[in-house]
mmCIF file of C-alpha atoms and ligand atoms in Angstrom:
data_model
loop_
_atom_site.group_PDB
_atom_site.id
_atom_site.type_symbol
_atom_site.label_atom_id
_atom_site.label_comp_id
_atom_site.label_asym_id
_atom_site.label_seq_id
_atom_site.Cartn_x
_atom_site.Cartn_y
_atom_site.Cartn_z
ATOM 1 C CA MET A 1 0.000 0.000 0.000
ATOM 2 C CA LYS A 2 1.313 3.441 -0.978
ATOM 3 C CA ILE A 3 0.428 6.257 1.429
ATOM 4 C CA GLU A 4 0.644 10.051 1.331
ATOM 5 C CA PRO A 5 2.939 11.774 3.853
ATOM 6 C CA PHE A 6 1.333 12.566 7.223
ATOM 7 C CA LYS A 7 1.434 16.350 6.853
ATOM 8 C CA LEU A 8 1.028 17.254 10.540
ATOM 9 C CA GLU A 9 3.714 14.819 11.698
ATOM 10 C CA ARG A 10 6.129 15.988 8.954
ATOM 11 C CA TYR A 11 5.562 19.595 10.075
ATOM 12 C CA PHE A 12 6.289 18.638 13.678
ATOM 13 C CA ALA A 13 9.401 16.754 12.571
ATOM 14 C CA LYS A 14 10.698 20.029 11.145
ATOM 15 C CA TYR A 15 10.375 22.020 14.385
ATOM 16 C CA GLU A 16 9.408 19.952 17.440
ATOM 17 C CA PHE A 17 12.896 19.411 18.815
ATOM 18 C CA SER A 18 14.578 22.580 17.620
ATOM 19 C CA THR A 19 12.210 25.389 18.505
ATOM 20 C CA LYS A 20 11.596 26.973 21.927
ATOM 21 C CA TYR A 21 7.832 27.289 22.138
ATOM 22 C CA LEU A 22 5.351 24.643 21.047
ATOM 23 C CA ILE A 23 1.913 26.175 21.305
ATOM 24 C CA SER A 24 0.214 23.682 19.006
ATOM 25 C CA SER A 25 1.012 20.360 20.630
ATOM 26 C CA SER A 26 -1.884 18.071 21.388
ATOM 27 C CA ASP A 27 -0.022 16.300 24.183
ATOM 28 C CA CYS A 28 0.762 17.770 27.587
ATOM 29 C CA ASP A 29 4.307 17.973 28.993
ATOM 30 C CA GLY A 30 5.511 14.414 29.600
ATOM 31 C CA TYR A 31 5.791 13.112 33.173
ATOM 32 C CA SER A 32 9.187 11.814 34.350
ATOM 33 C CA LEU A 33 10.049 8.237 35.282
ATOM 34 C CA ASP A 34 10.567 9.491 38.847
ATOM 35 C CA TYR A 35 7.038 10.852 38.894
ATOM 36 C CA ILE A 36 5.526 7.601 37.597
ATOM 37 C CA LEU A 37 7.432 5.438 40.060
ATOM 38 C CA GLY A 38 6.627 7.921 42.833
ATOM 39 C CA CYS A 39 2.944 7.130 42.266
ATOM 40 C CA ALA A 40 3.487 3.363 42.457
ATOM 41 C CA ASP A 41 2.562 1.227 45.474
ATOM 42 C CA LYS A 42 4.797 -1.561 46.850
ATOM 43 C CA GLU A 43 3.482 -4.291 44.538
ATOM 44 C CA GLU A 44 3.727 -2.128 41.442
ATOM 45 C CA LEU A 45 7.311 -1.208 42.353
ATOM 46 C CA GLU A 46 8.113 -4.888 42.746
ATOM 47 C CA LEU A 47 6.744 -5.541 39.281
ATOM 48 C CA TRP A 48 8.993 -2.761 37.957
ATOM 49 C CA ASN A 49 12.095 -3.923 39.815
ATOM 50 C CA ASN A 50 11.653 -7.527 38.681
ATOM 51 C CA LEU A 51 10.869 -6.650 35.102
ATOM 52 C CA LYS A 52 12.307 -9.036 32.500
ATOM 53 C CA PHE A 53 12.743 -8.153 28.863
ATOM 54 C CA GLY A 54 11.462 -11.284 27.185
ATOM 55 C CA TYR A 55 8.582 -11.208 24.700
ATOM 56 C CA THR A 56 5.266 -10.141 26.205
ATOM 57 C CA ASP A 57 1.714 -11.401 25.558
ATOM 58 C CA SER A 58 0.805 -10.139 22.081
ATOM 59 C CA ALA A 59 -2.622 -8.903 23.217
ATOM 60 C CA GLY A 60 -1.052 -7.126 26.207
ATOM 61 C CA SER A 61 -0.086 -8.745 29.515
ATOM 62 C CA GLU A 62 -3.009 -9.905 31.632
ATOM 63 C CA PHE A 63 -2.203 -7.507 34.537
ATOM 64 C CA LEU A 64 -2.301 -4.537 32.172
ATOM 65 C CA ARG A 65 -5.508 -5.640 30.403
ATOM 66 C CA LYS A 66 -7.165 -6.007 33.815
ATOM 67 C CA SER A 67 -6.370 -2.382 34.655
ATOM 68 C CA ILE A 68 -7.581 -1.323 31.205
ATOM 69 C CA ALA A 69 -10.833 -3.299 31.536
ATOM 70 C CA ALA A 70 -11.483 -1.481 34.826
ATOM 71 C CA GLN A 71 -11.813 1.751 32.802
ATOM 72 C CA TYR A 72 -14.949 0.420 31.073
ATOM 73 C CA SER A 73 -18.298 -0.722 32.390
ATOM 74 C CA SER A 74 -18.828 -3.689 30.050
ATOM 75 C CA ILE A 75 -15.446 -4.633 28.583
ATOM 76 C CA LYS A 76 -13.637 -7.818 29.627
ATOM 77 C CA THR A 77 -9.907 -8.522 29.405
ATOM 78 C CA ASP A 78 -10.395 -10.609 26.247
ATOM 79 C CA GLU A 79 -12.060 -7.633 24.563
ATOM 80 C CA ILE A 80 -8.885 -5.545 24.688
ATOM 81 C CA LEU A 81 -5.843 -5.419 22.428
ATOM 82 C CA VAL A 82 -2.821 -3.378 23.474
ATOM 83 C CA MET A 83 -0.646 -1.703 20.831
ATOM 84 C CA SER A 84 0.447 1.758 19.773
ATOM 85 C CA PRO A 85 -2.535 3.899 18.689
ATOM 86 C CA GLY A 86 -1.152 4.430 15.186
ATOM 87 C CA GLU A 87 -0.672 0.696 14.732
ATOM 88 C CA ALA A 88 -4.185 0.007 16.048
ATOM 89 C CA ASN A 89 -5.718 2.432 13.592
ATOM 90 C CA PHE A 90 -3.606 1.152 10.692
ATOM 91 C CA ILE A 91 -4.500 -2.479 11.323
ATOM 92 C CA LEU A 92 -8.184 -1.869 11.964
ATOM 93 C CA MET A 93 -8.547 -0.124 8.593
ATOM 94 C CA ASN A 94 -6.584 -2.896 6.862
ATOM 95 C CA VAL A 95 -8.685 -5.728 8.201
ATOM 96 C CA LEU A 96 -11.961 -3.895 7.678
ATOM 97 C CA LEU A 97 -11.838 -1.974 4.432
ATOM 98 C CA GLU A 98 -11.916 -2.911 0.733
ATOM 99 C CA PRO A 99 -11.503 -0.597 -2.270
ATOM 100 C CA GLY A 100 -14.748 1.270 -2.907
ATOM 101 C CA ASP A 101 -16.012 1.066 0.696
ATOM 102 C CA GLU A 102 -17.620 4.222 2.022
ATOM 103 C CA VAL A 103 -16.277 5.786 5.181
ATOM 104 C CA VAL A 104 -17.515 8.846 7.074
ATOM 105 C CA CYS A 105 -14.948 10.842 9.011
ATOM 106 C CA MET A 106 -14.983 14.094 10.950
ATOM 107 C CA ALA A 107 -13.222 17.005 9.262
ATOM 108 C CA PRO A 108 -10.730 18.299 10.139
ATOM 109 C CA ALA A 109 -9.180 15.165 11.585
ATOM 110 C CA TYR A 110 -5.920 13.636 12.696
ATOM 111 C CA GLN A 111 -4.710 12.516 9.268
ATOM 112 C CA SER A 112 -4.110 8.829 9.963
ATOM 113 C CA LEU A 113 -7.793 8.470 10.833
ATOM 114 C CA TYR A 114 -8.750 8.959 7.183
ATOM 115 C CA GLN A 115 -5.508 8.591 5.195
ATOM 116 C CA VAL A 116 -5.101 4.855 5.777
ATOM 117 C CA ALA A 117 -8.715 4.304 4.691
ATOM 118 C CA LYS A 118 -8.162 6.490 1.634
ATOM 119 C CA SER A 119 -4.983 4.646 0.664
ATOM 120 C CA LEU A 120 -6.863 1.355 0.860
ATOM 121 C CA GLY A 121 -9.221 2.710 -1.791
ATOM 122 C CA ALA A 122 -12.110 3.755 0.453
ATOM 123 C CA LYS A 123 -14.213 6.796 -0.405
ATOM 124 C CA ILE A 124 -14.328 9.349 2.438
ATOM 125 C CA ASN A 125 -17.411 11.465 3.144
ATOM 126 C CA TRP A 126 -16.814 14.332 5.532
ATOM 127 C CA TRP A 127 -18.723 15.391 8.643
ATOM 128 C CA LYS A 128 -17.768 19.048 9.103
ATOM 129 C CA PHE A 129 -18.227 21.294 12.113
ATOM 130 C CA ASP A 130 -20.635 24.227 12.179
ATOM 131 C CA LYS A 131 -18.536 27.349 11.540
ATOM 132 C CA THR A 132 -20.428 29.553 14.000
ATOM 133 C CA THR A 133 -20.838 27.199 16.946
ATOM 134 C CA GLY A 134 -17.803 24.967 16.371
ATOM 135 C CA ALA A 135 -20.073 21.955 16.995
ATOM 136 C CA TYR A 136 -20.488 18.719 15.044
ATOM 137 C CA ASP A 137 -24.233 18.387 14.605
ATOM 138 C CA SER A 138 -25.827 14.918 14.603
ATOM 139 C CA ALA A 139 -28.561 16.224 12.280
ATOM 140 C CA ALA A 140 -25.886 16.913 9.648
ATOM 141 C CA LEU A 141 -24.429 13.449 10.232
ATOM 142 C CA ARG A 142 -27.827 11.885 9.518
ATOM 143 C CA ASP A 143 -27.582 13.199 5.936
ATOM 144 C CA ILE A 144 -24.081 11.804 5.442
ATOM 145 C CA VAL A 145 -24.304 8.277 6.872
ATOM 146 C CA THR A 146 -26.217 5.889 4.582
ATOM 147 C CA GLN A 147 -26.781 2.151 4.158
ATOM 148 C CA LYS A 148 -23.645 2.183 2.012
ATOM 149 C CA THR A 149 -21.444 3.482 4.851
ATOM 150 C CA LYS A 150 -19.215 0.805 6.321
ATOM 151 C CA LEU A 151 -17.288 2.761 8.915
ATOM 152 C CA LEU A 152 -17.903 5.966 10.870
ATOM 153 C CA ILE A 153 -14.792 7.525 12.391
ATOM 154 C CA VAL A 154 -15.344 9.873 15.312
ATOM 155 C CA ASN A 155 -12.953 11.455 17.762
ATOM 156 C CA PHE A 156 -14.300 12.919 21.024
ATOM 157 C CA PRO A 157 -12.851 14.996 22.616
ATOM 158 C CA HIS A 158 -11.878 16.149 19.181
ATOM 159 C CA ASN A 159 -8.460 17.061 17.874
ATOM 160 C CA PRO A 160 -8.179 19.876 16.838
ATOM 161 C CA THR A 161 -11.460 21.667 17.782
ATOM 162 C CA GLY A 162 -11.831 20.389 21.367
ATOM 163 C CA PHE A 163 -15.468 19.541 20.627
ATOM 164 C CA ILE A 164 -17.279 16.983 22.779
ATOM 165 C CA PRO A 165 -20.938 16.059 22.237
ATOM 166 C CA GLY A 166 -23.441 15.997 25.079
ATOM 167 C CA ARG A 167 -24.759 12.601 26.127
ATOM 168 C CA GLU A 168 -27.970 13.012 24.081
ATOM 169 C CA GLU A 169 -26.020 13.905 20.971
ATOM 170 C CA LEU A 170 -23.756 10.907 21.516
ATOM 171 C CA ASP A 171 -26.801 8.649 21.681
ATOM 172 C CA LYS A 172 -28.116 10.154 18.443
ATOM 173 C CA ILE A 173 -24.798 9.413 16.718
ATOM 174 C CA ILE A 174 -25.008 5.795 17.877
ATOM 175 C CA GLU A 175 -28.636 5.593 16.724
ATOM 176 C CA ILE A 176 -27.596 6.759 13.237
ATOM 177 C CA ALA A 177 -24.834 4.139 13.127
ATOM 178 C CA ARG A 178 -27.107 1.380 14.423
ATOM 179 C CA GLU A 179 -29.883 2.167 11.938
ATOM 180 C CA ASN A 180 -27.399 1.859 9.080
ATOM 181 C CA ASN A 181 -25.447 -1.063 10.544
ATOM 182 C CA VAL A 182 -22.244 0.959 10.578
ATOM 183 C CA ILE A 183 -19.137 0.154 12.617
ATOM 184 C CA ILE A 184 -17.820 3.076 14.666
ATOM 185 C CA LEU A 185 -14.133 3.652 15.219
ATOM 186 C CA SER A 186 -14.215 5.940 18.227
ATOM 187 C CA ASP A 187 -10.850 7.594 18.748
ATOM 188 C CA GLU A 188 -10.915 8.467 22.442
ATOM 189 C CA MET A 189 -7.278 9.443 22.816
ATOM 190 C CA TYR A 190 -8.362 12.533 24.815
ATOM 191 C CA HIS A 191 -10.935 10.634 26.905
ATOM 192 C CA GLN A 192 -11.608 12.222 30.324
ATOM 193 C CA LEU A 193 -9.725 15.407 29.396
ATOM 194 C CA VAL A 194 -12.850 17.480 30.029
ATOM 195 C CA HIS A 195 -12.614 20.970 31.452
ATOM 196 C CA ASN A 196 -15.734 20.388 33.535
ATOM 197 C CA GLU A 197 -16.412 16.913 34.938
ATOM 198 C CA ALA A 198 -20.101 17.179 33.953
ATOM 199 C CA ASP A 199 -19.092 17.103 30.271
ATOM 200 C CA ASN A 200 -17.518 13.659 30.466
ATOM 201 C CA ILE A 201 -19.056 11.014 28.182
ATOM 202 C CA PRO A 202 -18.805 7.212 28.355
ATOM 203 C CA PRO A 203 -16.566 5.266 25.982
ATOM 204 C CA MET A 204 -18.421 4.301 22.804
ATOM 205 C CA CYS A 205 -17.625 0.571 23.199
ATOM 206 C CA ASP A 206 -19.731 0.510 26.384
ATOM 207 C CA LEU A 207 -22.722 1.957 24.525
ATOM 208 C CA TYR A 208 -22.664 0.346 21.091
ATOM 209 C CA GLU A 209 -22.037 -3.310 20.241
ATOM 210 C CA ASN A 210 -20.506 -2.337 16.885
ATOM 211 C CA ALA A 211 -17.994 0.213 18.190
ATOM 212 C CA VAL A 212 -14.257 -0.032 18.652
ATOM 213 C CA SER A 213 -12.846 2.446 21.171
ATOM 214 C CA LEU A 214 -9.256 3.616 21.056
ATOM 215 C CA TRP A 215 -7.560 5.131 24.099
ATOM 216 C CA GLY A 216 -3.981 5.344 25.239
ATOM 217 C CA MET A 217 -1.267 6.968 27.275
ATOM 218 C CA ALA A 218 -0.244 9.882 25.047
ATOM 219 C CA LYS A 219 -2.800 12.582 25.723
ATOM 220 C CA SER A 220 -4.964 12.166 28.835
ATOM 221 C CA PHE A 221 -2.059 10.631 30.793
ATOM 222 C CA GLY A 222 0.786 12.872 29.575
ATOM 223 C CA LEU A 223 2.901 9.830 28.618
ATOM 224 C CA ALA A 224 3.234 10.157 24.842
ATOM 225 C CA GLY A 225 6.761 8.704 24.850
ATOM 226 C CA LEU A 226 5.503 5.344 26.103
ATOM 227 C CA ARG A 227 3.822 4.782 22.690
ATOM 228 C CA PHE A 228 1.036 2.806 24.338
ATOM 229 C CA GLY A 229 -2.615 2.454 23.510
ATOM 230 C CA TRP A 230 -5.350 -0.129 23.184
ATOM 231 C CA LEU A 231 -8.547 -1.073 21.391
ATOM 232 C CA ALA A 232 -11.617 -2.083 23.382
ATOM 233 C CA SER A 233 -14.635 -3.659 21.721
ATOM 234 C CA HIS A 234 -17.324 -6.313 21.980
ATOM 235 C CA ARG A 235 -16.511 -7.188 18.338
ATOM 236 C CA LYS A 236 -14.167 -10.057 19.206
ATOM 237 C CA ASP A 237 -14.195 -11.231 15.569
ATOM 238 C CA LEU A 238 -12.577 -7.945 14.547
ATOM 239 C CA LEU A 239 -10.107 -8.008 17.439
ATOM 240 C CA GLU A 240 -9.021 -11.516 16.401
ATOM 241 C CA LYS A 241 -8.250 -10.326 12.872
ATOM 242 C CA ILE A 242 -6.373 -7.314 14.237
ATOM 243 C CA ALA A 243 -4.312 -9.536 16.563
ATOM 244 C CA ALA A 244 -3.356 -11.773 13.617
ATOM 245 C CA PHE A 245 -2.263 -8.757 11.522
ATOM 246 C CA LYS A 246 -0.189 -7.396 14.413
ATOM 247 C CA ASP A 247 2.125 -10.430 14.131
ATOM 248 C CA TYR A 248 3.528 -8.769 10.980
ATOM 249 C CA LEU A 249 4.221 -5.478 12.777
ATOM 250 C CA SER A 250 5.248 -5.070 16.435
ATOM 251 C CA ILE A 251 4.205 -8.657 17.444
ATOM 252 C CA CYS A 252 3.970 -7.636 21.092
ATOM 253 C CA ASN A 253 4.367 -4.614 23.354
ATOM 254 C CA ASN A 254 7.485 -3.355 25.101
ATOM 255 C CA ALA A 255 7.800 -4.775 28.596
ATOM 256 C CA ALA A 256 8.794 -1.563 30.387
ATOM 257 C CA GLY A 257 5.957 0.402 28.825
ATOM 258 C CA GLU A 258 3.454 -2.188 30.024
ATOM 259 C CA VAL A 259 4.420 -1.764 33.674
ATOM 260 C CA LEU A 260 4.602 2.033 33.454
ATOM 261 C CA SER A 261 1.184 2.171 31.732
ATOM 262 C CA PHE A 262 -0.182 -0.151 34.431
ATOM 263 C CA ILE A 263 1.015 2.211 37.174
ATOM 264 C CA ALA A 264 -0.435 5.255 35.387
ATOM 265 C CA LEU A 265 -3.820 3.562 34.918
ATOM 266 C CA ASN A 266 -3.970 2.506 38.554
ATOM 267 C CA HIS A 267 -3.277 6.097 39.704
ATOM 268 C CA LYS A 268 -5.124 7.798 36.884
ATOM 269 C CA GLU A 269 -6.090 10.989 38.755
ATOM 270 C CA LYS A 270 -2.438 11.815 39.488
ATOM 271 C CA PHE A 271 -1.791 11.900 35.757
ATOM 272 C CA ILE A 272 -5.003 13.280 34.276
ATOM 273 C CA ASN A 273 -5.941 15.952 36.836
ATOM 274 C CA PRO A 274 -2.743 18.032 36.633
ATOM 275 C CA ASN A 275 -3.101 17.986 32.836
ATOM 276 C CA ILE A 276 -6.677 19.262 33.032
ATOM 277 C CA GLU A 277 -5.622 22.020 35.450
ATOM 278 C CA LYS A 278 -2.833 23.110 33.106
ATOM 279 C CA ILE A 279 -5.150 23.077 30.084
ATOM 280 C CA ILE A 280 -7.761 25.195 31.892
ATOM 281 C CA ARG A 281 -5.072 27.677 33.037
ATOM 282 C CA ASN A 282 -3.669 28.038 29.536
ATOM 283 C CA LYS A 283 -7.114 28.217 27.934
ATOM 284 C CA LYS A 284 -7.890 31.191 30.193
ATOM 285 C CA LEU A 285 -4.616 32.891 29.172
ATOM 286 C CA PHE A 286 -5.515 32.331 25.531
ATOM 287 C CA SER A 287 -9.065 33.669 26.009
ATOM 288 C CA GLU A 288 -7.597 36.894 27.384
ATOM 289 C CA PHE A 289 -5.099 37.015 24.517
ATOM 290 C CA ALA A 290 -7.962 36.485 22.020
ATOM 291 C CA ILE A 291 -9.881 39.422 23.524
ATOM 292 C CA ARG A 292 -6.811 41.672 23.313
ATOM 293 C CA HIS A 293 -6.172 40.535 19.718
ATOM 294 C CA SER A 294 -9.650 40.167 18.316
ATOM 295 C CA GLU A 295 -8.326 41.738 15.090
ATOM 296 C CA LEU A 296 -6.155 38.638 14.606
ATOM 297 C CA VAL A 297 -7.876 35.593 16.123
ATOM 298 C CA GLU A 298 -11.394 34.216 16.474
ATOM 299 C CA PHE A 299 -11.523 31.765 19.348
ATOM 300 C CA ILE A 300 -14.332 29.311 20.096
ATOM 301 C CA ARG A 301 -13.597 28.086 23.642
ATOM 302 C CA PRO A 302 -13.369 24.293 23.679
ATOM 303 C CA LYS A 303 -14.989 22.270 26.455
ATOM 304 C CA ALA A 304 -12.655 19.306 26.231
ATOM 305 C CA GLY A 305 -9.362 17.963 24.944
ATOM 306 C CA SER A 306 -6.098 19.874 24.868
ATOM 307 C CA THR A 307 -6.469 21.907 21.688
ATOM 308 C CA ALA A 308 -8.553 24.520 19.884
ATOM 309 C CA PHE A 309 -8.916 25.320 16.193
ATOM 310 C CA VAL A 310 -8.496 29.067 15.992
ATOM 311 C CA LYS A 311 -9.389 31.199 12.987
ATOM 312 C CA LEU A 312 -6.832 33.760 11.810
ATOM 313 C CA LYS A 313 -8.609 36.887 10.586
ATOM 314 C CA ILE A 314 -5.925 37.832 8.057
ATOM 315 C CA GLU A 315 -5.388 37.602 4.296
ATOM 316 C CA THR A 316 -2.058 35.779 4.647
ATOM 317 C CA PRO A 317 -2.381 31.969 4.443
ATOM 318 C CA ALA A 318 -1.994 30.344 7.860
ATOM 319 C CA LEU A 319 1.064 28.370 6.687
ATOM 320 C CA ASP A 320 2.914 31.567 5.709
ATOM 321 C CA TYR A 321 1.981 33.256 9.003
ATOM 322 C CA CYS A 322 3.198 30.238 11.011
ATOM 323 C CA GLU A 323 6.458 29.968 9.069
ATOM 324 C CA GLU A 324 7.247 33.635 9.663
ATOM 325 C CA LEU A 325 6.273 33.394 13.358
ATOM 326 C CA VAL A 326 8.500 30.401 14.030
ATOM 327 C CA LYS A 327 11.402 32.019 12.182
ATOM 328 C CA GLN A 328 11.083 35.323 14.056
ATOM 329 C CA THR A 329 10.153 34.096 17.544
ATOM 330 C CA GLY A 330 10.710 30.349 17.927
ATOM 331 C CA ILE A 331 6.949 29.841 18.420
ATOM 332 C CA MET A 332 5.690 26.836 16.505
ATOM 333 C CA MET A 333 2.018 26.659 15.520
ATOM 334 C CA VAL A 334 0.373 24.119 13.219
ATOM 335 C CA PRO A 335 -1.469 25.775 10.296
ATOM 336 C CA SER A 336 -4.715 24.259 9.013
ATOM 337 C CA GLU A 337 -2.962 23.333 5.750
ATOM 338 C CA MET A 338 -1.478 20.453 7.781
ATOM 339 C CA PHE A 339 -5.018 19.266 8.433
ATOM 340 C CA GLU A 340 -5.903 19.671 4.750
ATOM 341 C CA TYR A 341 -8.583 22.042 5.997
ATOM 342 C CA GLY A 342 -8.265 25.389 4.240
ATOM 343 C CA ASP A 343 -5.643 28.003 5.065
ATOM 344 C CA SER A 344 -7.227 30.212 7.684
ATOM 345 C CA HIS A 345 -6.936 28.313 10.982
ATOM 346 C CA VAL A 346 -4.208 27.283 13.388
ATOM 347 C CA ARG A 347 -4.283 24.651 16.091
ATOM 348 C CA ILE A 348 -3.528 25.932 19.577
ATOM 349 C CA GLY A 349 -2.411 23.395 22.197
ATOM 350 C CA PHE A 350 -2.848 24.165 25.899
ATOM 351 C CA GLY A 351 -0.702 21.431 27.403
ATOM 352 C CA ARG A 352 2.653 23.137 27.845
ATOM 353 C CA GLU A 353 3.994 24.834 30.975
ATOM 354 C CA ASN A 354 5.650 27.675 29.040
ATOM 355 C CA PHE A 355 2.428 28.558 27.175
ATOM 356 C CA GLY A 356 1.995 31.926 28.969
ATOM 357 C CA GLU A 357 5.587 32.932 28.212
ATOM 358 C CA ALA A 358 5.048 32.008 24.550
ATOM 359 C CA LEU A 359 1.938 34.190 24.359
ATOM 360 C CA LEU A 360 3.935 37.174 25.662
ATOM 361 C CA VAL A 361 6.534 36.595 22.940
ATOM 362 C CA TRP A 362 3.790 36.297 20.292
ATOM 363 C CA GLU A 363 2.207 39.496 21.586
ATOM 364 C CA LYS A 364 5.506 41.367 21.290
ATOM 365 C CA TYR A 365 5.808 40.085 17.705
ATOM 366 C CA ILE A 366 2.267 41.284 16.867
ATOM 367 C CA LYS A 367 3.051 44.772 18.175
ATOM 368 C CA GLN A 368 6.256 44.968 16.115
ATOM 369 C CA GLU A 369 4.604 43.800 12.878
HETATM 370 C C1 LIG B 401 -6.972 12.005 17.520
HETATM 371 C C2 LIG B 401 -5.672 11.290 17.684
HETATM 372 N N1 LIG B 401 -5.635 9.967 17.524
HETATM 373 C C3 LIG B 401 -4.495 9.273 17.649
HETATM 374 C C4 LIG B 401 -3.305 9.913 17.931
HETATM 375 C C5 LIG B 401 -2.060 9.102 18.029
HETATM 376 O O1 LIG B 401 -1.634 8.941 19.357
HETATM 377 P P1 LIG B 401 -0.159 8.446 19.667
HETATM 378 O O2 LIG B 401 0.707 9.648 19.604
HETATM 379 O O3 LIG B 401 -0.195 7.851 21.023
HETATM 380 O O4 LIG B 401 0.194 7.465 18.612
HETATM 381 C C6 LIG B 401 -3.294 11.294 18.075
HETATM 382 C C7 LIG B 401 -2.030 12.021 18.330
HETATM 383 O O5 LIG B 401 -1.925 13.212 18.158
HETATM 384 C C8 LIG B 401 -4.512 12.004 17.965
HETATM 385 O O6 LIG B 401 -4.570 13.332 18.117
#
C-alpha cells in the first residue's frame, strides 16, 4: 500500500525538537520516570524492579488488560488489544476496508484516521463542524451516513477543535450508526480530558455493540513517549483479525511500557488531573489574549481535549503566518494546511507549561509587525 505523507507529523518533525515554544502540541508535557514510580505502590514497584525483557503477551499482559478493563463498564480482558494507537488504527482499517467502501470521518481530523482508509481505496465522506458554533451536529451526520457506509470515524474529545458532544447527541450518533449497521471507530485518545467533569461522556464501546474504542497513554495521561494504547470492543471477531495482523508489525508490546502504563492507569487521577488544570489555566490565558487581539484571532472556547482550532482573521495563508512566526520568535504553531482544511486556521495546544511565556513573545511580535 502506498500512502501520502502525514502532513502534521512531517511539520512537527521540522520544528518539534529545535524550537523553543510549542503552542500547538496536542499532548501535555511528559511526566518523568521518577514521577511515575513515585505514584506506584509496593506491589507495582516490585513488578517494575523484577521486570524481565522477554517477549510479552501479544494482546497485552493480563495484569495490564485487567487495569484497562477497569476503565470500562462492560469490557472484559479478552475484549482488549494493546498496541500503539497508530498501529491500532492502521491495522483496523486494513482488516476492515476494501476498495470502494464508504467511510464517514470528521473534518478536520488527525490525518491517519482517514488517510489509511483512503490509501486502501475507500471513499471518504466528511462530517464538518458548524462554523459559527464549532459543533459537530448529529442532524448533519444523519444526511451523510447511509446504508452504504461501512465505517464511521469519530474522535471525542476532538483534535483539533476540542469539541465533545453531550450525552444526548452521543446517543443520536449511535442511533444513526445502528440504523445503518455501521461500525464506529471511536478515537478516544483525549478521553476524560474534560474541562468540567459534567461534560464527560462514556466510551463508545460501552454503549454500542458495533464500536471499537481507542484510548492510550499519550494525551490524557501525559505519557506520549511510552507509545502505548489499546482497542476495546465487543466485536471479538474484529479483534481476532487485528491480533493476527499485528504479528507482521510489532508482534507484542514493550515490557517496560506495560508496567509504566499499568502504574499510570492505577493512579489515573495523578496523571489526568494536573493535565486538566494546566489546560484550563492556559485556555484562560488564551481567552484573554484572544480578547486583546480580536483583530487577529477568532476563538471558540473548547470544552474538552487539549487543543482549539483558531481562525486567523488575516489575508495571509496560515502556513505563511506560522512559518514567519516560528522564524522570528521560535513559536511553533500548526497551520490548518497540515489538516488539509483550508488556510485560515491554526491549532492551539494548551498542554505546555511555558504557554503563557510564549503568548507574551507572540504578543511582542504582533506589536512589532
Ligand atoms: C486524535 C488522535 N488519535 C491518535 C493519535 C495518536 O496517538 P499516539 O501519539 O499515542 O500514537 C493522536 C495524536 O496526536 C490524535 O490526536
